[in-house]
mmCIF file of C-alpha atoms in Angstrom:
data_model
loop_
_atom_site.group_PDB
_atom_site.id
_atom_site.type_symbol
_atom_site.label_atom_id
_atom_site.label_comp_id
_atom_site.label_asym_id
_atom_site.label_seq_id
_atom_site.Cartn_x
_atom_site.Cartn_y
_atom_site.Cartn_z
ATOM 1 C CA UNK I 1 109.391 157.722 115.210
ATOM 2 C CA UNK I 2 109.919 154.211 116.501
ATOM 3 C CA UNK I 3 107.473 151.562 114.737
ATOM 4 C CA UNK I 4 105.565 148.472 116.618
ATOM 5 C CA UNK I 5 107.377 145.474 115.679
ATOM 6 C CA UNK I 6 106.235 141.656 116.222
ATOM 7 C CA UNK I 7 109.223 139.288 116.896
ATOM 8 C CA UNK I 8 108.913 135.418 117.147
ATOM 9 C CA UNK I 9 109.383 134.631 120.596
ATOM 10 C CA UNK I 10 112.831 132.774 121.406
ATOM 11 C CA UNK I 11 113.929 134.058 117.718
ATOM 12 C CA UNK I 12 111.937 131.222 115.833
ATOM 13 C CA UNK I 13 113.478 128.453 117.798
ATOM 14 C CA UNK I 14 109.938 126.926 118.436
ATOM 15 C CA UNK I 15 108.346 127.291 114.865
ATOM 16 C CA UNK I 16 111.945 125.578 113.369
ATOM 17 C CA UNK I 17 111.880 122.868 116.137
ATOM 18 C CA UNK I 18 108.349 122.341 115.472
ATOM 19 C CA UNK I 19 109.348 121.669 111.356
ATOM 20 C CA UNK I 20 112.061 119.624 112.460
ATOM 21 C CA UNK I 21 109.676 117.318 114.741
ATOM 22 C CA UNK I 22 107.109 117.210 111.428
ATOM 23 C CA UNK I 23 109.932 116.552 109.231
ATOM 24 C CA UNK I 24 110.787 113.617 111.340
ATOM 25 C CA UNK I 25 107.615 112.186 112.112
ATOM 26 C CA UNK I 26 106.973 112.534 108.050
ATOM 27 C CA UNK I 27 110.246 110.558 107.171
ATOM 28 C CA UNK I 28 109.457 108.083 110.257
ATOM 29 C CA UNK I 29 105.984 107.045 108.594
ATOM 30 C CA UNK I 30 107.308 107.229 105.154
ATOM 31 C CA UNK I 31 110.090 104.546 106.462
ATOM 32 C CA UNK I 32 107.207 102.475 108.433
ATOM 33 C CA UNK I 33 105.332 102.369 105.116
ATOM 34 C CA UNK I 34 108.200 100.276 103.458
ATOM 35 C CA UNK I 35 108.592 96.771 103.266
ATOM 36 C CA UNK I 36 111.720 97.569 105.555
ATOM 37 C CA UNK I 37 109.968 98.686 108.299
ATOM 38 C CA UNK I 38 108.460 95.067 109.849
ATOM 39 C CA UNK I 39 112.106 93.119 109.916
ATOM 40 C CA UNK I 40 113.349 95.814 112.170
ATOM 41 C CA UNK I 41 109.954 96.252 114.351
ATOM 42 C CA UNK I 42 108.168 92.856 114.054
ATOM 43 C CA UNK I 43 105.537 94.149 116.437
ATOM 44 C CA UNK I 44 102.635 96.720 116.575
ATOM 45 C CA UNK I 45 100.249 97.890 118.736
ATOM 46 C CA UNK I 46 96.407 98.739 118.064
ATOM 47 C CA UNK I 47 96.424 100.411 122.210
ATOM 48 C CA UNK I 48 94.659 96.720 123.464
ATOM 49 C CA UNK I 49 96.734 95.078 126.476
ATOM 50 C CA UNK I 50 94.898 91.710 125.598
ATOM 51 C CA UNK I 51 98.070 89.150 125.117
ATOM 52 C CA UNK I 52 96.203 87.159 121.748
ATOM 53 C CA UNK I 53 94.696 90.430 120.166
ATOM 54 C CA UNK I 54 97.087 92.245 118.009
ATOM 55 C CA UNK I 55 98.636 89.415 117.006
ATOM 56 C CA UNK I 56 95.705 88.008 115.324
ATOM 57 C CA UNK I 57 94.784 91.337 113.855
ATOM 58 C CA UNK I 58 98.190 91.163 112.361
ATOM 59 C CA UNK I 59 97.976 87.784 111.035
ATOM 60 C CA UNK I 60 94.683 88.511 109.371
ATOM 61 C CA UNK I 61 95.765 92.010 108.132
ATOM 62 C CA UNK I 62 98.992 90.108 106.612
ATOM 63 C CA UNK I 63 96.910 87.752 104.310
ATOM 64 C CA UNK I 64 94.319 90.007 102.816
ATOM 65 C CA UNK I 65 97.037 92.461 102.436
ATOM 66 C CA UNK I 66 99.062 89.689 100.008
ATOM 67 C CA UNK I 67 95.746 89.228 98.233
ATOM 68 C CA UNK I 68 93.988 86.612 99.821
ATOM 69 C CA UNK I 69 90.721 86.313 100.369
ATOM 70 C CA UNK I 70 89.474 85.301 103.256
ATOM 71 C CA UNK I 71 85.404 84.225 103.478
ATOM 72 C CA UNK I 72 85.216 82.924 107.018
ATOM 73 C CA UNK I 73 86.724 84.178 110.534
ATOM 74 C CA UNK I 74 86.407 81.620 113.742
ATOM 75 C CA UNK I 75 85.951 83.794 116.573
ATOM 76 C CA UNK I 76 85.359 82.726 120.242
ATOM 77 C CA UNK I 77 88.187 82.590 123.083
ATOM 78 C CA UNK I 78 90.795 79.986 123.962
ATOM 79 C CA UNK I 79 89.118 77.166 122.872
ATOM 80 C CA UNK I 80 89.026 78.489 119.347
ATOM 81 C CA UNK I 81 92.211 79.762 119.393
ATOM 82 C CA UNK I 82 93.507 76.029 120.293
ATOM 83 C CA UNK I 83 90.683 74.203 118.709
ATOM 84 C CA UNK I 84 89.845 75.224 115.487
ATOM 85 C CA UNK I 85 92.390 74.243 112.728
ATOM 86 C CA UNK I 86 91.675 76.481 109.091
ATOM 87 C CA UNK I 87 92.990 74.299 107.034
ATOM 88 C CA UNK I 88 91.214 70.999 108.085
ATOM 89 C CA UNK I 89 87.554 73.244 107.884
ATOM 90 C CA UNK I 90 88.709 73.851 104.470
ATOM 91 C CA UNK I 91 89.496 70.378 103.309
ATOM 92 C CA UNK I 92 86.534 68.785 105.025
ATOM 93 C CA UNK I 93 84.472 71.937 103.849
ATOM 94 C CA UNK I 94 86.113 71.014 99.888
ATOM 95 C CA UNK I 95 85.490 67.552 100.401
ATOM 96 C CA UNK I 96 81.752 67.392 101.194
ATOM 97 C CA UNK I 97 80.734 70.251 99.142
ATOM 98 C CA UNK I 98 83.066 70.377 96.195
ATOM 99 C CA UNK I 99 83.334 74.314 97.074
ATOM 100 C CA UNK I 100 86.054 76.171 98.469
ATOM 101 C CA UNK I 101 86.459 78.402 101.460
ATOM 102 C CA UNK I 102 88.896 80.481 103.545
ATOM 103 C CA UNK I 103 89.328 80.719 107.040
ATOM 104 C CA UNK I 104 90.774 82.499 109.901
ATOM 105 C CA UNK I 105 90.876 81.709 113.458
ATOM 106 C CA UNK I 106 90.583 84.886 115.460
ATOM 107 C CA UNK I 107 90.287 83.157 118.770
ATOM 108 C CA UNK I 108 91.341 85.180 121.874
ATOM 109 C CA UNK I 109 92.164 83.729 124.906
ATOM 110 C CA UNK I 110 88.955 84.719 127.469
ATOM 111 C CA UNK I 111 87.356 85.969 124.872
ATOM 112 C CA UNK I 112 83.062 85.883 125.896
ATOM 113 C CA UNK I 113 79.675 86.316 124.461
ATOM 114 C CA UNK I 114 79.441 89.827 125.702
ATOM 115 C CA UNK I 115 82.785 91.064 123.376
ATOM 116 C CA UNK I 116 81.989 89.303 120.620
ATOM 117 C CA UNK I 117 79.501 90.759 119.093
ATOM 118 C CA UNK I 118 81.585 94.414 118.486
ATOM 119 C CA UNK I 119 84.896 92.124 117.708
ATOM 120 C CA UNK I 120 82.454 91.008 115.002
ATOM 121 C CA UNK I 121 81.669 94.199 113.927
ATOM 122 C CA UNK I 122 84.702 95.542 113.686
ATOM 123 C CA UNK I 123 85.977 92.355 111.765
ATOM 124 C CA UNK I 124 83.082 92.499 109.086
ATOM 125 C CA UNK I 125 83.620 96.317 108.585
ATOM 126 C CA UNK I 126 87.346 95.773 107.920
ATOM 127 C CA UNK I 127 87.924 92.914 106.101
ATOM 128 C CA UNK I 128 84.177 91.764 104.650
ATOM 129 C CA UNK I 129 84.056 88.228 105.524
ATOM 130 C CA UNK I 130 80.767 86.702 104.509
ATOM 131 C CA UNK I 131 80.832 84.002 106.794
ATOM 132 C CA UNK I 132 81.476 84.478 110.930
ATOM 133 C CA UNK I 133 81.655 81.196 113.183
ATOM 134 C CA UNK I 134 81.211 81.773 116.783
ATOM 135 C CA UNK I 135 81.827 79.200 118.989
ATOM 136 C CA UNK I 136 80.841 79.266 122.936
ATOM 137 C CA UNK I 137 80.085 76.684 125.825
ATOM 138 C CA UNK I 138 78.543 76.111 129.038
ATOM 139 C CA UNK I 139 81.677 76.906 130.746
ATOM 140 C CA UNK I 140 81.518 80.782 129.532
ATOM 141 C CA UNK I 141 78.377 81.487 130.794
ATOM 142 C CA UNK I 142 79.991 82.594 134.677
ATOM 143 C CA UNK I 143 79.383 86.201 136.329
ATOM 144 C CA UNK I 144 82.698 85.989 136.716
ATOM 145 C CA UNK I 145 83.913 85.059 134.116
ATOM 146 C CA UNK I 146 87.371 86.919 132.668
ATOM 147 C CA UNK I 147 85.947 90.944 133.253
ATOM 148 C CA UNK I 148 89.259 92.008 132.678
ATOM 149 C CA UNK I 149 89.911 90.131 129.281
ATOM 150 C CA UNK I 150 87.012 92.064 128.075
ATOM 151 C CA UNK I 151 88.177 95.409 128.838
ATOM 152 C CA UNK I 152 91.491 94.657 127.622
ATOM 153 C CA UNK I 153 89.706 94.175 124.222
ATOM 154 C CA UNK I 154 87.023 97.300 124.348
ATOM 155 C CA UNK I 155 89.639 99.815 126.137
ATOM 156 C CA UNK I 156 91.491 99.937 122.607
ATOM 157 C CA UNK I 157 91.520 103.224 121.090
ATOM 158 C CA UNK I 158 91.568 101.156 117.434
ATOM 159 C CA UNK I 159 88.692 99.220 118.819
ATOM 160 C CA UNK I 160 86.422 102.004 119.745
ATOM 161 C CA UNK I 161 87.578 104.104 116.904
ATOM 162 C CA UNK I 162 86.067 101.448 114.710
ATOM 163 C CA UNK I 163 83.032 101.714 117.081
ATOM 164 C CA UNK I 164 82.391 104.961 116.415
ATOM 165 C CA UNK I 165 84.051 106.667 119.503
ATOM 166 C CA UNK I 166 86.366 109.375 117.931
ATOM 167 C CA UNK I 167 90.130 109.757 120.020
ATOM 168 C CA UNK I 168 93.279 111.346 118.286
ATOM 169 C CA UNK I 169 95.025 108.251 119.530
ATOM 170 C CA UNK I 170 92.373 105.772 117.599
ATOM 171 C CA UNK I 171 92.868 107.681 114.437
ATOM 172 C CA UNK I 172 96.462 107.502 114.516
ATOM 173 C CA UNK I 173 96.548 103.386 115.588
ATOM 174 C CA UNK I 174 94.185 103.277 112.319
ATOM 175 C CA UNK I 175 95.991 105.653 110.033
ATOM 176 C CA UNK I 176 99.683 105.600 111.144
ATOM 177 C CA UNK I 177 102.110 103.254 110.432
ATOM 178 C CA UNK I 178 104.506 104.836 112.452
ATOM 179 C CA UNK I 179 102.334 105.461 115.757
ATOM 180 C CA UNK I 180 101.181 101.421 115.496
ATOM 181 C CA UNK I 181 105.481 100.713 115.580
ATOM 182 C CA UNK I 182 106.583 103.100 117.893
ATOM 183 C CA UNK I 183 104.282 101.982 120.172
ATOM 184 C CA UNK I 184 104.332 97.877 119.032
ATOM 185 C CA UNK I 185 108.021 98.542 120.560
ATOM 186 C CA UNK I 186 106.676 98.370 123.990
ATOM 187 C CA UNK I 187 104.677 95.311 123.492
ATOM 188 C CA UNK I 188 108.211 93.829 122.034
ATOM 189 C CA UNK I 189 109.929 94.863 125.122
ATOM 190 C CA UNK I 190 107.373 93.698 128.110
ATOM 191 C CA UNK I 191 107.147 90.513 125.833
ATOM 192 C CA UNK I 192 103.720 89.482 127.400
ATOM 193 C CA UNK I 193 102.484 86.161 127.050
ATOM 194 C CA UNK I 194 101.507 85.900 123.109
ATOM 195 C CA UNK I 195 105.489 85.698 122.586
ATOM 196 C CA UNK I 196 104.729 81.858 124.553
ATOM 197 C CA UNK I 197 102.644 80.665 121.943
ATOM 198 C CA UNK I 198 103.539 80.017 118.349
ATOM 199 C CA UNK I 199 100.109 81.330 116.675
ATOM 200 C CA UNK I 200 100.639 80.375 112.888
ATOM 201 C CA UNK I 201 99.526 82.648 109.550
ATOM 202 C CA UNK I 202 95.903 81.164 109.611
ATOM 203 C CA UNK I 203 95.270 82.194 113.651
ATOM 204 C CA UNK I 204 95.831 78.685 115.061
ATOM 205 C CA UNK I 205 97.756 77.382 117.999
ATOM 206 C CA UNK I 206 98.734 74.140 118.603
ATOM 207 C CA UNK I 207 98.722 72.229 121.837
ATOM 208 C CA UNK I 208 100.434 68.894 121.854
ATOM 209 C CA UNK I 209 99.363 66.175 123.774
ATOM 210 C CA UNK I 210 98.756 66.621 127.969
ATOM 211 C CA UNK I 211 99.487 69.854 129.861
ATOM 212 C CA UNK I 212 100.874 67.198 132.427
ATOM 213 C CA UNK I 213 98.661 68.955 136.001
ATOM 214 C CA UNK I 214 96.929 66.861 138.243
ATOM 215 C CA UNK I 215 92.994 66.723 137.214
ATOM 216 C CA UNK I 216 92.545 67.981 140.932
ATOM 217 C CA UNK I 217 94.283 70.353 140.475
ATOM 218 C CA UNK I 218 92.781 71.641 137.096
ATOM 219 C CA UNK I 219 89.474 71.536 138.652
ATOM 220 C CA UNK I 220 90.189 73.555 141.786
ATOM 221 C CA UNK I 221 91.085 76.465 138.994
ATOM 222 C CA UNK I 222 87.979 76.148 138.092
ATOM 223 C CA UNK I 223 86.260 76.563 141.392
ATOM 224 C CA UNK I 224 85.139 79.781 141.372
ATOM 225 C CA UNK I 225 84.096 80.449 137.981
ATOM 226 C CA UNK I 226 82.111 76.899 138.245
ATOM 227 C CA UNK I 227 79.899 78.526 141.210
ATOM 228 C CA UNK I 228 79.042 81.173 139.553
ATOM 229 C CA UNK I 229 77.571 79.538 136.579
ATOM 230 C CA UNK I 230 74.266 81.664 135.600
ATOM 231 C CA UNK I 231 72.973 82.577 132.227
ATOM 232 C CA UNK I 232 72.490 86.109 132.742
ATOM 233 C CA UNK I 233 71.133 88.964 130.729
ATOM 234 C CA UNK I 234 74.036 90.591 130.490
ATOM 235 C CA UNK I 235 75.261 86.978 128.861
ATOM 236 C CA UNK I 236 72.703 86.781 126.366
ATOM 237 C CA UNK I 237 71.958 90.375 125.613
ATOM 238 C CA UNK I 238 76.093 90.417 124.759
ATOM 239 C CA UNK I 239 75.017 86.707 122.160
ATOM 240 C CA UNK I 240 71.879 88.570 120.708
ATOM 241 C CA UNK I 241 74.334 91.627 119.249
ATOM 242 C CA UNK I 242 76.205 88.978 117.583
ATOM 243 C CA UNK I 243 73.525 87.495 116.253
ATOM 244 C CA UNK I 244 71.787 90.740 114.937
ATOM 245 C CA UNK I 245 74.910 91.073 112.271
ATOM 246 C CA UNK I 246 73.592 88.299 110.459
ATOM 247 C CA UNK I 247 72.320 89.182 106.886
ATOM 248 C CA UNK I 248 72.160 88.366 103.526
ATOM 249 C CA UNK I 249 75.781 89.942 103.160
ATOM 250 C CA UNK I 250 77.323 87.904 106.176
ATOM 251 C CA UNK I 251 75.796 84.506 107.819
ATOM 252 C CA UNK I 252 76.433 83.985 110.931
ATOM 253 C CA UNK I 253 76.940 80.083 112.741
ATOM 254 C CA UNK I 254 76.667 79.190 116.195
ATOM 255 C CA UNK I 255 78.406 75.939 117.361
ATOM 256 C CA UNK I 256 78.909 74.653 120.487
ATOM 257 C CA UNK I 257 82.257 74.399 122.246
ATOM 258 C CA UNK I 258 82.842 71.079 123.658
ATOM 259 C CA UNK I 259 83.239 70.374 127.139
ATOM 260 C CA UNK I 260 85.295 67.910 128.929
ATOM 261 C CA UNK I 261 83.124 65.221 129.951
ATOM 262 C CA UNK I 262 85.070 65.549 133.554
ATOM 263 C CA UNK I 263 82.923 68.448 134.628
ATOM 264 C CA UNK I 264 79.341 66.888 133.852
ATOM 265 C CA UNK I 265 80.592 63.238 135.501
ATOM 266 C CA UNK I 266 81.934 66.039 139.082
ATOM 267 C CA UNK I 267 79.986 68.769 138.772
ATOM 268 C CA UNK I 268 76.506 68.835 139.676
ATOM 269 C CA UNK I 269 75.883 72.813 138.606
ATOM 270 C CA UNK I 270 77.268 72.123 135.188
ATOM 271 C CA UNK I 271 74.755 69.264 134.389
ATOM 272 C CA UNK I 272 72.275 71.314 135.638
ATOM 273 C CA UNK I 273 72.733 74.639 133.631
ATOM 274 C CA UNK I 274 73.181 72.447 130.296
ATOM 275 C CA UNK I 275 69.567 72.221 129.626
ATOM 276 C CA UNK I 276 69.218 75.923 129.949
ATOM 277 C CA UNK I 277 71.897 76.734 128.259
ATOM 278 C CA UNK I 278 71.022 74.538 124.991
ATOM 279 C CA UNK I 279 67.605 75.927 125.060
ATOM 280 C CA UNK I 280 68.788 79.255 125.488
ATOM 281 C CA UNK I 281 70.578 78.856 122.336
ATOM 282 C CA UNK I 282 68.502 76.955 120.747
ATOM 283 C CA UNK I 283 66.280 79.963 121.210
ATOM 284 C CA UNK I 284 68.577 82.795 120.104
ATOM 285 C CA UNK I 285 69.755 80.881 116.603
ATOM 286 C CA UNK I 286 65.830 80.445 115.571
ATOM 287 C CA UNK I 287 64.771 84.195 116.813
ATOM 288 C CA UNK I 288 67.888 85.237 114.287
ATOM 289 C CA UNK I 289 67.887 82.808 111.752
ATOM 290 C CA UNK I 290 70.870 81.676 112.044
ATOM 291 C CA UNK I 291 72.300 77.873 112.120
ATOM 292 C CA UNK I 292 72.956 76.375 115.114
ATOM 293 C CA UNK I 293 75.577 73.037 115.717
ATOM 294 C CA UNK I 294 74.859 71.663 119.316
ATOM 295 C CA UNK I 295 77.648 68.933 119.073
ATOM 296 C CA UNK I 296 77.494 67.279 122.830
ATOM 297 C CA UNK I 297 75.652 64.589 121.886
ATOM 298 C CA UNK I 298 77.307 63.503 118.205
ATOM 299 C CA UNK I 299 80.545 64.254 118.846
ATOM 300 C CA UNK I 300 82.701 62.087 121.822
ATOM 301 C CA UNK I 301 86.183 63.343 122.440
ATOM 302 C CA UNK I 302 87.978 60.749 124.499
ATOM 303 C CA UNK I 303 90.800 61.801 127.284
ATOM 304 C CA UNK I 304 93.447 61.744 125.069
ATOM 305 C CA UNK I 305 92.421 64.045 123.095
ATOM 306 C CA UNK I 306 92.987 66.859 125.740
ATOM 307 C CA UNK I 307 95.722 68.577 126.589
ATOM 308 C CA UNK I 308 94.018 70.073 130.058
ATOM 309 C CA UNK I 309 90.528 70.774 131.230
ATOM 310 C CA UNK I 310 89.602 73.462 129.073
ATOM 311 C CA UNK I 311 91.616 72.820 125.910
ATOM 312 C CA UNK I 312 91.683 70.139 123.287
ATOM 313 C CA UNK I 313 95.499 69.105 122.362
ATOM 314 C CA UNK I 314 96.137 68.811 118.566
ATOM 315 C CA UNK I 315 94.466 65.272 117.596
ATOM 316 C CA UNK I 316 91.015 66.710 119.328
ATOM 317 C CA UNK I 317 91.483 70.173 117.263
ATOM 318 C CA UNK I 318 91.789 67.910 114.115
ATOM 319 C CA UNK I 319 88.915 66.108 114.859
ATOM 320 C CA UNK I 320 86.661 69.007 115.933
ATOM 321 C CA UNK I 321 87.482 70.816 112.554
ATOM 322 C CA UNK I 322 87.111 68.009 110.158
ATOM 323 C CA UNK I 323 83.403 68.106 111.443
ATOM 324 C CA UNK I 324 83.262 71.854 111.725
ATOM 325 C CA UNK I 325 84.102 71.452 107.512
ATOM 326 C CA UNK I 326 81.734 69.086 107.299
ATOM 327 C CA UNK I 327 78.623 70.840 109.339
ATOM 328 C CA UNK I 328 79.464 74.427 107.375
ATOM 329 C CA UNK I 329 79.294 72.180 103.816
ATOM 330 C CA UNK I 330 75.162 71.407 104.551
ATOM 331 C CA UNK I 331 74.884 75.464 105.986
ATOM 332 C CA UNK I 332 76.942 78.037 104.166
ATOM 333 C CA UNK I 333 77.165 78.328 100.169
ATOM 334 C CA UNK I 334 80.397 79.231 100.040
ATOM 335 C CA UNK I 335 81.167 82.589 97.726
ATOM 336 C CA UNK I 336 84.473 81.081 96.381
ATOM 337 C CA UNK I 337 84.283 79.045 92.996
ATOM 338 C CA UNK I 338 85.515 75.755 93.446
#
């Protein structure tokens, strides 16, 4: 009598090619674990297509990773990223208070009020900052302003992973070395426009003296986002989720970015908003509790220290910090011994 008898369909081939492909991906993340593994892939991805992001994650990742401790993160978009120089905050910061502190610039390019409240979030829960410095203008305050840089931020697996939002593609950017490299090769390959600019270990960029265009010019780049100035809802609903992470665990300052004085000597809907704007802040800091630096009227930054419209070039950045230091010295009790 013949018996019933169960054979592995193609003789096994698909169970052994299936150990083979776990064998590999084991050895592959065993390799990306060692200190090997970033010389031969320098980059890696975290799923975002935003040019600034992963490279700042990286940067920051790097230095608490060696042991550093880092109290306070700058966060805001290009103007940060440009204007905002660590280690001048910390020397002013040292100087006035006779306390240390140490900070990271995680400015991204675009960057507005409505994204920074979860890039907050997701900074605190990862690498427990106690101090967060957001800096915003006038100028960010447009219905039009940069949509696409915040989806390019929020559409990141690792960013809505850390949200909450489970994905087998935002574990693995969080949990796989491997997955992160594989797919940082891309990134390496399109070499987007973060490869352009040098952004050092701390977060900053520098920009060196004058972008060289025609002020005409810069201000017809401007045209459309100037008309649609507005302080929405969506604006300040986006400023009040930043604001709610304030606590006794992590303080969070507000400070003004400044604005070249170009656009309130030419532009009649810019003067006009800036009253609503300040008060609008002014508002939002006291509802939270949180300090406030409205700088427009202390602080003068003369044309030459700008490289272009939006941006100041190094000698403004210097300048903006040392006060930054100083302003933070009278607000935040550092948790550093001196």
């Amino acid at each position: 009598m013949k018996s019933l008898k169960l054979t592995t369909p193609f003789g096994g081939t698909f169970l052994r090619a299936l150990l083979y492909l776990l064998l590999f991906c084991a050895a592959l993340e065993g390799f990306a674990r060692t200190p090997a593994a970033p010389i031969l892939f320098p980059r890696e991805s975290y799923g975002s297509s935003h040019p600034h992001f992963e490279v700042q994650l990286r940067r920051l990742r790097d230095r608490v990773e060696a042991g550093e401790t880092v109290d306070c993160i700058f966060i805001g978009n290009s103007q940060v990223l440009f204007g905002l120089q660590p280690a001048v905050v910390e020397q002013a910061y040292r100087e006035q208070s006779g306390r240390s502190i140490h900070c990271q610039n995680f400015g991204l390019g675009g960057l507005t009020p409505r994204t920074a409240g979860p890039l907050a979030m997701v900074l605190i829960k990862n690498f427990h900052p106690s101090l967060i410095v957001f800096e915003t203008g006038v100028l960010d305050y447009s219905t039009s302003n940069m949509e696409g840089t915040d989806a390019s931020i929020m559409s990141s697996p690792w960013m809505q992973y850390q949200l909450g939002t489970f994905s087998v593609d935002g574990w693995l950017y969080e949990h796989s070395n491997a997955f992160r490299l594989v797919f940082g090769i891309d990134r390496a390959i399109n070499a987007i426009e973060e490869e352009k600019i040098d952004i050092a270990a701390d977060g900053h960029a520098t920009l060196l003296g004058h972008s060289g265009t025609p002020l005409d010019d810069q201000l017809k780049r401007f045209e459309a986002s100037l008309d649609a100035l507005e302080i929405t809802d969506r604006h300040v609903a986006g400023l009040k989720n930043l604001l709610a992470l304030h606590s006794n665990q992590v303080q969070i300052v507000l400070i003004e970015t400044p604005t070249h004085p170009v656009f309130y000597a030419t532009k009649r809907k810019v003067r006009n908003l800036y009253p609503d704007f300040e008060n609008m802040l002014d508002f939002q800091a006291a509802q939270a509790g949180t300090p406030l630096w409205l700088n427009r009227e202390t602080l003068e930054f003369p044309l030459e220290t700008w490289h272009d419209l939006a941006h100041l070039n190094e000698a403004g950045a210097t300048a903006l910090s040392r006060e930054l230091g100083r302003f933070l010295a009278a607000v935040y009790p550092s948790q550093t011994s001196p």
